[in-house]
Amino acid sequence: MFKEEILKILRKEKIPEELLQAPPNPEMGDYALPCFTLTKEYKKAPQEIAKYLEKKLRPSKNIEKITANGSYLNFFINKAAYNKAIIESKLTKKNSNKKVITLDFSQPNIMKPFSIAHLRSTMIGNALSKILSNEGYKVVKINHLGDWGTQFGKMMYAYEAWGKKTELMKDPMHYMTNLYVKFHKEAETNPSLEDRGREWFAKLEKGDKKARAYWELFSKLSLQYYNKTYKRLNITFDSWAGEAFYEPQLKPTIAFLQKKGLVKESEGALIVDLEQYGITPCIIKKSDGSTIYATRDIAAAIYRAKTYKFNKNLYVVDVRQSLHFQQVFKTLELAGFSWAKDCTHLPFGTMKFEDGVMSTRKGIIIFLEAVIDKAVESVEKIIEEKNPKLENKKKVAEQVGLGALIFWDLSHDRIRDITFSWDKVLDFSGETGPYVQYTHARAASILRKTKEIKAKPSYEKLATAQEKELIKQLSIYEQAIEKAADQYKPSILAKYLITLCQLFNDFYEHCPCLTEQDKTLASARLHLVKKTKAVLQHGLSLLGIQAPEEM
Ligand code: ARG
């Protein structure tokens, strides 16, 4: 802050800008200029130079004092101006940088419930899309649905053999899941079912009418189900082009790779040999002739490059698919696409559930909605205990329950495996979503209780350690967003918000706002509360979390 003003003074004096540093201790002002390397130009000892410059340089608008201190020249910024600039600055989205990012996230597999991995992808991807948009990127949010593959054949067989439409329509997702489970059980004793499934899928690939109609039905029902969750999480997409969308492009894609001389036959399958790069081969066509996940991703990347002309093409996908993306990106590079280097897999680890809380034992599928419902119900109970008179209890519980889930995920570095425990996730005083939301509501409640904010604030009076620390943390908010965007890590922003809350609560404990008799100081503090509240709300919104005014 105001560094530019000091640099201007230095430039006039032909002193190299890069010499200006942050001083080792606060007594040495806000910036310091070591004079050791200036001896040649000034033909004086460093201490003499400092004294000379002290006399020569004039303070300017926001630079209050310039003093020599040994071999250093110290610059003091006007506190009132500094505090005011931070506290009254507006939170704005950066101007467009004209760069396009395609962001592939969520990607559930049709006919299957949303898994925890898909939930992670959804929450991380959604936060990234907001953080990157805030940095000025044009983000294209793509839901690369898993809506093609042999599993469709299995379901068609199962539905033909055992299904009933009336039953299906009652509760499609559970019904399809059960049919799928049944198929696998039966296939254990009767392996020929696998062949029947493959036959159905082959029909689908050939465009058979009946198979196509089933595909449409199952897809439609699944999407209706996912949309309920997206709506609840307030998430939208720009494109729903899933795996099926690329089906017509697969043949040309394979032909193209063949023309480039990249394709080999191996045991009846078509592969791209990547051995010399230390990567296992990328299979692009199976021995039974069916195309495969990797081929569709190759086609999808080519399509995205053409359609969106991306500067970056990102994939928020489980770390267990790292090899897959290595294979795909390497194949694209070998095919001569210069943009292959702009494709990045953003991996995340596994979310585990504490035993007995929400079992992930084999065979038990966690329905995401049940997890969300449980979070919301738990919050409702807590509200009932702590603040039974709260208006809009249901709505707040929904916001806080979802906030708890989302924040728990996003506050951990995405690559880490994380363990989910209801006690930790819902702890109102731990490093959690409810803690941040609660701190925000606390700030809101302070502001509701007072009119003092109308008095003219004396920002220079904000001088206690707590006030200074809080202001300092507010001053680096933009940097935190930038860092989160550069590293594609919402956790950086989440951690920033936790620290901000801790400093705010310290401040509030030590610096009275509502009972302070000095009106201009009270007003300055209340403005500080207002700014903190705005940053908390803004930061939460970038993570995809709402900030209720009361809770
Ligand atoms: N549907 C896939 C799965 O659940 C994830 C898709 C990831 N995105 C991609 N472009 N491959 O495993």
Coordinates of C-alpha atoms and ligand atoms in Angstrom, one line a residue:
M1 CA 0.0 0.0 0.0
F2 CA 1.4 3.4 -1.0
K3 CA 4.6 1.7 -2.1
E4 CA 4.2 3.3 -5.5
E5 CA 4.3 6.7 -3.9
I6 CA 7.7 5.9 -2.3
L7 CA 9.0 4.4 -5.6
K8 CA 8.1 7.7 -7.3
I9 CA 10.3 9.6 -4.8
L10 CA 13.1 7.1 -5.4
R11 CA 12.8 7.3 -9.1
K12 CA 13.2 11.1 -9.0
E13 CA 16.5 10.5 -7.2
K14 CA 17.5 7.8 -9.6
I15 CA 17.7 5.2 -6.9
P16 CA 17.0 1.6 -8.0
E17 CA 13.4 0.7 -7.0
E18 CA 14.3 -2.9 -6.1
L19 CA 16.4 -1.7 -3.1
L20 CA 13.2 -0.8 -1.2
Q21 CA 12.4 -3.5 1.4
A22 CA 10.0 -4.3 4.2
P23 CA 11.9 -3.3 7.3
P24 CA 13.0 -5.9 9.8
N25 CA 11.1 -4.3 12.7
P26 CA 8.1 -1.9 12.9
E27 CA 10.2 0.9 14.6
M28 CA 11.9 1.2 11.2
G29 CA 8.8 2.4 9.5
D30 CA 6.8 0.7 6.8
Y31 CA 9.5 0.5 4.2
A32 CA 13.3 0.8 4.4
L33 CA 16.0 1.7 2.0
P34 CA 19.4 0.2 2.7
C35 CA 22.1 2.6 1.5
F36 CA 25.0 0.2 1.3
T37 CA 25.0 -0.2 -2.5
L38 CA 24.7 3.5 -3.2
T39 CA 28.2 4.4 -2.1
K40 CA 29.6 4.7 -5.6
E41 CA 27.0 7.1 -6.9
Y42 CA 27.0 9.3 -3.8
K43 CA 30.7 8.9 -2.9
K44 CA 29.8 8.8 0.7
A45 CA 29.5 6.2 3.5
P46 CA 26.1 4.5 3.8
Q47 CA 25.3 6.4 7.0
E48 CA 26.1 9.7 5.4
I49 CA 23.9 8.8 2.4
A50 CA 21.0 8.1 4.7
K51 CA 21.4 11.4 6.4
Y52 CA 21.8 13.2 3.1
L53 CA 18.6 11.6 1.7
E54 CA 16.7 12.4 4.9
K55 CA 17.3 16.1 4.3
K56 CA 16.8 15.9 0.6
L57 CA 13.7 13.8 0.1
R58 CA 10.3 15.4 0.8
P59 CA 7.4 13.5 2.3
S60 CA 4.4 13.3 0.1
K61 CA 0.6 12.9 0.4
N62 CA 0.5 9.6 2.2
I63 CA 4.2 9.3 3.2
E64 CA 4.3 11.1 6.5
K65 CA 8.0 10.9 7.5
I66 CA 11.3 10.0 6.0
T67 CA 14.1 9.4 8.6
A68 CA 17.7 8.2 8.6
N69 CA 18.4 5.3 10.9
G70 CA 22.0 4.1 10.7
S71 CA 22.7 3.0 7.1
Y72 CA 18.9 2.8 6.4
L73 CA 16.5 5.4 5.3
N74 CA 13.0 4.7 6.8
F75 CA 9.7 5.6 5.3
F76 CA 6.6 6.0 7.5
I77 CA 3.2 5.9 5.9
N78 CA 0.4 8.0 7.2
K79 CA -1.6 5.6 9.5
A80 CA -4.9 7.3 9.0
A81 CA -4.6 7.2 5.2
Y82 CA -3.4 3.6 5.3
N83 CA -6.2 2.3 7.5
K84 CA -8.7 4.2 5.5
A85 CA -7.5 2.9 2.2
I86 CA -7.9 -0.7 3.4
I87 CA -11.1 -0.3 5.4
E88 CA -12.9 1.7 2.8
S89 CA -11.6 -0.1 -0.3
K90 CA -14.3 -1.8 -2.5
L91 CA -14.2 -5.5 -3.2
T92 CA -14.2 -5.8 -6.9
K93 CA -13.9 -8.5 -9.5
K94 CA -10.7 -8.0 -11.6
N95 CA -11.2 -6.8 -15.2
S96 CA -11.3 -9.5 -17.9
N97 CA -7.8 -10.7 -18.7
K98 CA -9.2 -12.1 -22.0
K99 CA -8.1 -15.6 -21.1
V100 CA -10.3 -18.7 -21.3
I101 CA -10.2 -21.6 -18.9
T102 CA -12.2 -24.7 -19.5
L103 CA -12.9 -26.4 -16.2
D104 CA -14.0 -30.0 -16.2
F105 CA -15.7 -30.9 -12.9
S106 CA -18.4 -32.9 -11.1
Q107 CA -18.8 -35.5 -13.9
P108 CA -21.1 -38.1 -12.2
N109 CA -21.8 -41.4 -13.9
I110 CA -25.3 -41.7 -15.2
M111 CA -27.5 -44.3 -13.5
K112 CA -25.3 -44.2 -10.4
P113 CA -25.8 -42.0 -7.4
F114 CA -23.4 -39.1 -6.8
S115 CA -20.4 -40.5 -5.1
I116 CA -18.3 -38.7 -2.5
A117 CA -15.5 -38.3 -5.2
H118 CA -18.0 -36.6 -7.4
L119 CA -19.1 -34.4 -4.5
R120 CA -15.5 -33.4 -3.9
S121 CA -15.0 -32.6 -7.6
T122 CA -18.2 -30.6 -7.6
M123 CA -17.3 -28.5 -4.6
I124 CA -13.6 -27.9 -5.5
G125 CA -14.5 -27.2 -9.2
N126 CA -17.3 -24.8 -8.3
A127 CA -15.0 -22.8 -5.9
L128 CA -12.3 -22.7 -8.5
S129 CA -14.7 -21.4 -11.1
K130 CA -15.6 -18.6 -8.9
I131 CA -12.1 -17.8 -7.7
L132 CA -10.8 -17.8 -11.3
S133 CA -13.7 -15.7 -12.6
N134 CA -12.9 -13.2 -9.9
E135 CA -9.4 -13.0 -11.2
G136 CA -10.7 -12.0 -14.6
Y137 CA -10.7 -15.3 -16.4
K138 CA -13.6 -16.4 -18.6
V139 CA -14.3 -19.8 -17.1
V140 CA -16.3 -22.4 -19.1
K141 CA -17.8 -24.9 -16.6
I142 CA -18.1 -28.3 -18.2
N143 CA -19.9 -31.3 -16.7
H144 CA -18.2 -34.2 -18.5
L145 CA -20.9 -36.7 -17.7
G146 CA -20.1 -40.3 -17.6
D147 CA -23.0 -41.2 -19.9
W148 CA -21.5 -43.8 -22.2
G149 CA -19.9 -47.2 -21.7
T150 CA -20.5 -50.8 -21.1
Q151 CA -22.4 -50.2 -17.9
F152 CA -25.3 -49.0 -20.1
G153 CA -25.4 -52.4 -21.7
K154 CA -25.6 -54.1 -18.4
M155 CA -28.4 -51.8 -17.2
M156 CA -30.4 -52.4 -20.4
Y157 CA -30.1 -56.1 -20.0
A158 CA -31.1 -55.9 -16.3
Y159 CA -34.0 -53.6 -17.1
E160 CA -35.3 -55.9 -19.9
A161 CA -34.9 -58.9 -17.7
W162 CA -36.2 -57.7 -14.3
G163 CA -37.3 -54.1 -14.6
K164 CA -40.7 -52.5 -14.4
K165 CA -41.3 -49.0 -15.6
T166 CA -43.8 -48.1 -12.8
E167 CA -41.2 -49.2 -10.2
L168 CA -38.5 -47.3 -12.0
M169 CA -40.4 -44.1 -12.0
K170 CA -41.2 -44.2 -8.3
D171 CA -37.6 -43.7 -7.2
P172 CA -35.4 -44.0 -10.3
M173 CA -32.0 -43.6 -8.7
H174 CA -32.5 -46.3 -6.0
Y175 CA -34.2 -48.5 -8.5
M176 CA -31.4 -48.3 -11.1
T177 CA -28.8 -48.8 -8.4
N178 CA -30.5 -51.9 -7.2
L179 CA -30.9 -53.3 -10.7
Y180 CA -27.2 -52.7 -11.2
V181 CA -26.3 -54.5 -8.0
K182 CA -28.5 -57.4 -9.0
F183 CA -26.9 -57.6 -12.4
H184 CA -23.5 -58.0 -10.8
K185 CA -24.7 -60.5 -8.2
E186 CA -26.3 -62.7 -10.9
A187 CA -23.3 -62.4 -13.1
E188 CA -21.1 -64.0 -10.4
T189 CA -22.9 -67.3 -10.9
N190 CA -23.8 -66.7 -14.5
P191 CA -20.9 -65.1 -16.3
S192 CA -22.7 -65.1 -19.7
L193 CA -24.6 -62.0 -18.4
E194 CA -21.5 -60.0 -19.1
D195 CA -21.8 -61.0 -22.7
R196 CA -25.4 -60.0 -22.8
G197 CA -24.5 -56.6 -21.4
R198 CA -21.8 -56.2 -24.0
E199 CA -24.2 -57.0 -26.7
W200 CA -26.6 -54.4 -25.6
F201 CA -23.9 -51.8 -25.5
A202 CA -22.8 -52.8 -29.0
K203 CA -26.4 -52.2 -30.1
L204 CA -26.3 -48.8 -28.5
E205 CA -23.0 -48.0 -30.2
K206 CA -24.6 -49.0 -33.5
G207 CA -27.5 -46.7 -33.0
D208 CA -30.2 -49.4 -32.3
K209 CA -33.6 -47.6 -31.7
K210 CA -34.6 -49.5 -28.6
A211 CA -31.2 -49.2 -27.0
R212 CA -31.1 -45.5 -27.8
A213 CA -34.5 -45.0 -26.2
Y214 CA -33.3 -46.7 -23.0
W215 CA -30.2 -44.6 -23.0
E216 CA -32.3 -41.5 -23.2
L217 CA -34.6 -42.6 -20.5
F218 CA -31.9 -43.6 -18.0
S219 CA -29.9 -40.4 -18.8
K220 CA -32.9 -38.2 -18.3
L221 CA -33.9 -39.7 -15.0
S222 CA -30.3 -39.5 -13.7
L223 CA -30.0 -35.9 -14.7
Q224 CA -33.2 -35.0 -13.0
Y225 CA -31.7 -36.5 -9.9
Y226 CA -28.4 -34.7 -10.2
N227 CA -30.1 -31.4 -10.8
K228 CA -31.8 -31.6 -7.5
T229 CA -28.4 -31.7 -5.9
Y230 CA -26.9 -29.0 -8.1
K231 CA -29.8 -26.8 -7.3
R232 CA -29.4 -27.3 -3.6
L233 CA -25.7 -26.5 -3.9
N234 CA -26.4 -23.6 -6.2
I235 CA -24.2 -24.9 -9.0
T236 CA -24.6 -24.3 -12.7
F237 CA -22.7 -25.5 -15.8
D238 CA -22.1 -23.9 -19.2
S239 CA -21.8 -27.3 -20.9
W240 CA -23.2 -30.7 -20.2
A241 CA -21.3 -32.4 -23.0
G242 CA -20.5 -35.7 -21.5
E243 CA -18.8 -38.8 -22.9
A244 CA -21.7 -39.7 -25.3
F245 CA -21.4 -36.3 -26.9
Y246 CA -18.0 -37.3 -28.4
E247 CA -19.2 -40.6 -29.8
P248 CA -19.5 -39.3 -33.4
Q249 CA -15.9 -37.9 -33.1
L250 CA -14.2 -41.1 -32.0
K251 CA -13.7 -42.7 -35.4
P252 CA -12.1 -39.6 -36.9
T253 CA -10.0 -39.1 -33.7
I254 CA -8.7 -42.7 -34.0
A255 CA -8.0 -42.2 -37.7
F256 CA -6.2 -39.0 -37.0
L257 CA -3.9 -40.6 -34.4
Q258 CA -3.3 -43.4 -36.9
K259 CA -2.3 -40.9 -39.6
K260 CA 0.2 -39.4 -37.1
G261 CA 1.7 -42.9 -36.8
L262 CA 0.9 -43.1 -33.1
V263 CA -1.3 -46.2 -33.1
K264 CA -0.1 -49.8 -32.7
E265 CA -2.1 -53.0 -32.5
S266 CA -1.6 -55.0 -29.4
E267 CA -3.5 -58.2 -28.6
G268 CA -6.4 -57.1 -30.8
A269 CA -6.6 -53.7 -29.2
L270 CA -5.4 -50.3 -30.5
I271 CA -2.9 -48.5 -28.3
V272 CA -0.6 -45.6 -28.2
D273 CA 2.8 -46.8 -27.0
L274 CA 4.2 -44.5 -24.4
E275 CA 6.9 -46.7 -23.0
Q276 CA 9.8 -44.4 -23.8
Y277 CA 8.1 -41.8 -21.6
G278 CA 7.8 -44.2 -18.7
I279 CA 4.0 -44.3 -19.1
T280 CA 1.9 -47.4 -19.7
P281 CA 0.2 -47.5 -23.1
C282 CA -2.9 -45.4 -23.7
I283 CA -5.6 -47.8 -25.0
I284 CA -7.8 -46.2 -27.5
K285 CA -9.9 -49.1 -28.7
K286 CA -10.5 -52.4 -26.9
S287 CA -10.1 -55.8 -28.5
D288 CA -13.9 -56.2 -28.7
G289 CA -14.0 -53.1 -30.8
S290 CA -15.6 -50.8 -28.3
T291 CA -14.1 -47.4 -27.7
I292 CA -13.0 -46.3 -24.3
Y293 CA -12.7 -43.5 -21.7
A294 CA -9.3 -42.3 -22.9
T295 CA -10.4 -41.9 -26.5
R296 CA -13.4 -39.8 -25.5
D297 CA -11.1 -37.6 -23.4
I298 CA -8.8 -37.1 -26.4
A299 CA -11.7 -36.2 -28.6
A300 CA -13.1 -33.9 -25.8
A301 CA -9.8 -32.0 -25.4
I302 CA -9.5 -31.5 -29.2
Y303 CA -13.1 -30.3 -29.3
R304 CA -12.5 -27.9 -26.4
A305 CA -9.4 -26.4 -28.0
K306 CA -11.4 -25.8 -31.2
T307 CA -14.6 -24.5 -29.6
Y308 CA -13.3 -22.5 -26.7
K309 CA -9.7 -21.7 -27.7
F310 CA -8.7 -22.2 -24.1
N311 CA -5.6 -20.8 -22.5
K312 CA -5.9 -23.5 -19.9
N313 CA -7.9 -26.8 -19.9
L314 CA -8.3 -28.1 -16.3
Y315 CA -9.7 -31.3 -14.9
V316 CA -10.8 -31.6 -11.3
V317 CA -10.7 -35.4 -10.9
D318 CA -9.8 -38.0 -8.3
V319 CA -6.0 -38.6 -7.9
R320 CA -6.5 -42.2 -8.8
Q321 CA -7.0 -41.1 -12.4
S322 CA -3.5 -39.5 -12.6
L323 CA -2.2 -42.1 -14.9
H324 CA -5.2 -41.8 -17.2
F325 CA -4.5 -38.0 -17.6
Q326 CA -0.8 -38.6 -18.2
Q327 CA -1.6 -40.9 -21.0
V328 CA -4.2 -38.6 -22.6
F329 CA -2.0 -35.5 -22.3
K330 CA 1.1 -37.3 -23.6
T331 CA -0.9 -38.6 -26.6
L332 CA -2.2 -35.1 -27.4
E333 CA 1.4 -33.8 -27.2
L334 CA 2.7 -36.5 -29.5
A335 CA -0.1 -35.8 -31.9
G336 CA 1.4 -32.3 -32.3
F337 CA -1.1 -30.2 -30.4
S338 CA 0.9 -27.3 -28.9
W339 CA -1.9 -26.7 -26.4
A340 CA -1.3 -30.1 -24.8
K341 CA 1.0 -28.3 -22.3
D342 CA -2.0 -26.2 -21.1
C343 CA -4.0 -29.2 -20.0
T344 CA -3.7 -29.9 -16.3
H345 CA -5.2 -32.5 -14.0
L346 CA -6.0 -31.1 -10.6
P347 CA -6.1 -34.2 -8.5
F348 CA -7.8 -34.6 -5.1
G349 CA -7.6 -37.3 -2.4
T350 CA -10.2 -39.5 -0.8
M351 CA -12.8 -38.4 1.7
K352 CA -13.1 -41.0 4.3
F353 CA -15.9 -41.4 6.8
E354 CA -15.2 -42.1 10.4
D355 CA -16.3 -45.6 11.3
G356 CA -19.9 -45.9 12.5
V357 CA -20.7 -42.4 11.2
M358 CA -21.5 -43.1 7.6
S359 CA -20.2 -46.5 6.6
T360 CA -18.5 -46.8 3.3
R361 CA -18.2 -50.6 3.6
K362 CA -18.3 -52.3 0.3
G363 CA -21.7 -52.6 -1.2
I364 CA -23.2 -49.7 0.8
I365 CA -23.6 -46.7 -1.3
I366 CA -23.7 -43.4 0.3
F367 CA -26.4 -41.3 -1.1
L368 CA -25.1 -37.8 -1.2
E369 CA -28.5 -36.4 -0.4
A370 CA -28.6 -38.3 2.8
V371 CA -25.2 -36.8 3.8
I372 CA -26.5 -33.3 3.1
D373 CA -29.8 -34.0 4.9
K374 CA -27.9 -35.2 7.9
A375 CA -25.7 -32.1 8.0
V376 CA -28.7 -29.9 7.8
E377 CA -30.6 -31.8 10.5
S378 CA -27.6 -31.6 12.8
V379 CA -27.4 -27.9 12.4
E380 CA -31.1 -27.6 13.0
K381 CA -30.6 -29.3 16.3
I382 CA -27.7 -27.0 17.3
I383 CA -29.8 -23.9 16.4
E384 CA -32.7 -25.2 18.4
E385 CA -30.4 -25.4 21.4
K386 CA -28.5 -22.1 20.9
N387 CA -30.9 -19.8 19.3
P388 CA -34.4 -21.2 19.3
K389 CA -36.0 -17.8 18.4
L390 CA -34.1 -17.5 15.2
E391 CA -36.3 -16.6 12.2
N392 CA -35.9 -18.7 9.0
K393 CA -34.5 -21.6 11.0
K394 CA -34.9 -24.0 8.1
K395 CA -33.2 -21.8 5.6
V396 CA -30.3 -21.0 7.9
A397 CA -29.8 -24.6 8.8
E398 CA -29.6 -25.5 5.1
Q399 CA -27.0 -22.7 4.5
V400 CA -25.0 -23.7 7.5
G401 CA -25.3 -27.5 6.9
L402 CA -24.1 -27.1 3.3
G403 CA -21.5 -24.6 4.4
A404 CA -20.1 -27.1 6.9
L405 CA -19.7 -29.8 4.3
I406 CA -18.2 -27.6 1.6
F407 CA -15.9 -25.8 4.0
W408 CA -14.6 -29.0 5.5
D409 CA -13.6 -30.2 2.1
L410 CA -12.2 -26.9 0.8
S411 CA -10.2 -26.1 3.9
H412 CA -7.9 -29.1 3.3
D413 CA -5.3 -29.1 0.6
R414 CA -7.2 -30.9 -2.2
I415 CA -4.5 -33.6 -2.7
R416 CA -4.9 -34.8 0.9
D417 CA -7.1 -37.6 2.0
I418 CA -9.5 -36.2 4.5
T419 CA -11.5 -37.9 7.2
F420 CA -15.0 -36.8 7.8
S421 CA -16.3 -36.6 11.3
W422 CA -19.6 -34.9 12.1
D423 CA -18.2 -33.5 15.4
K424 CA -15.3 -31.8 13.7
V425 CA -17.3 -30.6 10.6
L426 CA -20.0 -29.0 12.7
D427 CA -17.8 -27.5 15.4
F428 CA -18.8 -23.9 15.7
S429 CA -15.5 -23.0 17.2
G430 CA -13.1 -25.2 15.2
E431 CA -11.7 -24.4 11.8
T432 CA -15.0 -24.9 10.1
G433 CA -17.6 -23.4 7.9
P434 CA -20.0 -22.8 10.8
Y435 CA -17.2 -20.9 12.6
V436 CA -16.7 -18.6 9.7
Q437 CA -20.4 -18.1 9.1
Y438 CA -20.9 -17.6 12.8
T439 CA -18.2 -14.9 12.9
H440 CA -19.8 -13.2 9.9
A441 CA -23.2 -13.3 11.7
R442 CA -21.6 -11.9 14.8
A443 CA -20.2 -8.9 12.8
A444 CA -23.6 -8.4 11.3
S445 CA -25.2 -8.4 14.7
I446 CA -22.7 -5.8 16.0
L447 CA -23.6 -3.6 13.1
R448 CA -27.3 -4.0 13.6
K449 CA -27.0 -2.8 17.2
T450 CA -25.5 0.6 16.5
K451 CA -25.9 3.9 14.8
E452 CA -22.4 5.1 15.8
I453 CA -21.0 4.1 12.4
K454 CA -22.4 7.5 11.2
A455 CA -19.9 9.5 13.2
K456 CA -16.8 10.4 11.2
P457 CA -14.2 7.7 11.8
S458 CA -10.7 8.6 13.1
Y459 CA -8.7 5.8 11.5
E460 CA -5.4 6.9 13.1
K461 CA -6.9 5.8 16.4
L462 CA -6.9 2.2 15.4
A463 CA -3.5 1.5 17.0
T464 CA -3.8 -1.6 19.3
A465 CA -2.0 -4.7 18.3
Q466 CA -5.3 -6.5 17.6
E467 CA -6.5 -3.7 15.4
K468 CA -3.2 -3.6 13.5
E469 CA -3.2 -7.3 13.0
L470 CA -6.8 -7.4 11.7
I471 CA -6.1 -4.5 9.3
K472 CA -3.0 -6.2 8.0
Q473 CA -4.9 -9.4 7.4
L474 CA -7.6 -7.5 5.5
S475 CA -4.9 -5.8 3.4
I476 CA -3.7 -9.2 2.0
Y477 CA -7.2 -10.5 1.0
E478 CA -6.6 -9.9 -2.7
Q479 CA -3.3 -11.6 -2.5
A480 CA -4.9 -14.7 -0.9
I481 CA -7.4 -14.9 -3.8
E482 CA -4.6 -14.5 -6.3
K483 CA -2.6 -17.3 -4.7
A484 CA -5.6 -19.6 -4.5
A485 CA -6.2 -19.0 -8.3
D486 CA -2.5 -19.5 -9.2
Q487 CA -2.2 -22.7 -7.4
Y488 CA -5.8 -23.8 -8.1
K489 CA -6.3 -24.3 -4.4
P490 CA -9.4 -23.1 -2.7
S491 CA -7.8 -24.2 0.6
I492 CA -5.6 -21.1 0.5
L493 CA -8.6 -18.9 0.6
A494 CA -10.4 -21.1 3.3
K495 CA -7.3 -20.8 5.5
Y496 CA -7.1 -17.1 5.0
L497 CA -10.8 -16.8 6.2
I498 CA -10.1 -18.8 9.3
T499 CA -7.2 -16.6 10.2
L500 CA -9.3 -13.5 9.5
C501 CA -12.0 -14.9 11.9
Q502 CA -9.5 -15.6 14.6
L503 CA -8.1 -12.1 14.4
F504 CA -11.5 -10.5 14.3
N505 CA -12.6 -12.4 17.4
D506 CA -9.4 -11.3 19.2
F507 CA -10.1 -7.7 18.1
Y508 CA -13.6 -7.9 19.3
E509 CA -12.6 -9.2 22.7
H510 CA -10.1 -6.4 23.2
C511 CA -11.5 -3.4 21.5
P512 CA -15.0 -2.4 22.5
C513 CA -17.1 -1.2 19.6
L514 CA -20.5 -0.7 21.2
T515 CA -19.4 0.7 24.5
E516 CA -16.5 2.9 23.4
Q517 CA -17.1 6.5 24.5
D518 CA -14.8 8.1 21.9
K519 CA -17.3 8.3 19.1
T520 CA -14.8 8.8 16.3
L521 CA -12.8 5.7 17.5
A522 CA -16.0 3.7 17.9
S523 CA -16.9 4.6 14.3
A524 CA -13.5 3.6 13.0
R525 CA -13.9 0.2 14.8
L526 CA -17.3 -0.3 13.4
H527 CA -16.0 0.5 9.9
L528 CA -13.4 -2.2 10.6
V529 CA -16.2 -4.6 11.6
K530 CA -18.1 -3.7 8.4
K531 CA -15.1 -4.3 6.2
T532 CA -14.3 -7.7 7.9
K533 CA -17.9 -8.7 7.4
A534 CA -17.8 -7.8 3.7
V535 CA -14.6 -9.8 3.2
L536 CA -16.0 -12.8 5.0
Q537 CA -19.1 -12.8 2.9
H538 CA -17.2 -12.3 -0.3
G539 CA -14.7 -15.0 0.6
L540 CA -17.4 -17.5 1.5
S541 CA -19.2 -16.7 -1.7
L542 CA -16.1 -17.5 -3.7
L543 CA -16.1 -20.9 -2.0
G544 CA -19.7 -21.4 -2.9
I545 CA -21.0 -20.9 0.6
Q546 CA -23.7 -18.6 1.8
A547 CA -23.3 -16.2 4.7
P548 CA -26.5 -15.8 6.8
E549 CA -26.9 -12.5 8.7
E550 CA -28.1 -14.3 11.8
M551 CA -27.6 -17.8 13.1
Ligands
ARG1 N1 -17.0 -39.8 -14.8 C1 -15.7 -40.0 -14.5 C2 -15.6 -40.9 -13.2 O1 -16.5 -40.8 -12.4 C3 -14.9 -38.8 -14.2 C4 -14.7 -37.9 -15.5 C5 -13.6 -37.0 -15.3 N2 -13.4 -36.1 -16.4 C6 -12.8 -36.4 -17.6 N3 -12.8 -35.6 -18.6 N4 -12.3 -37.6 -17.7 O2 -14.6 -41.6 -13.0

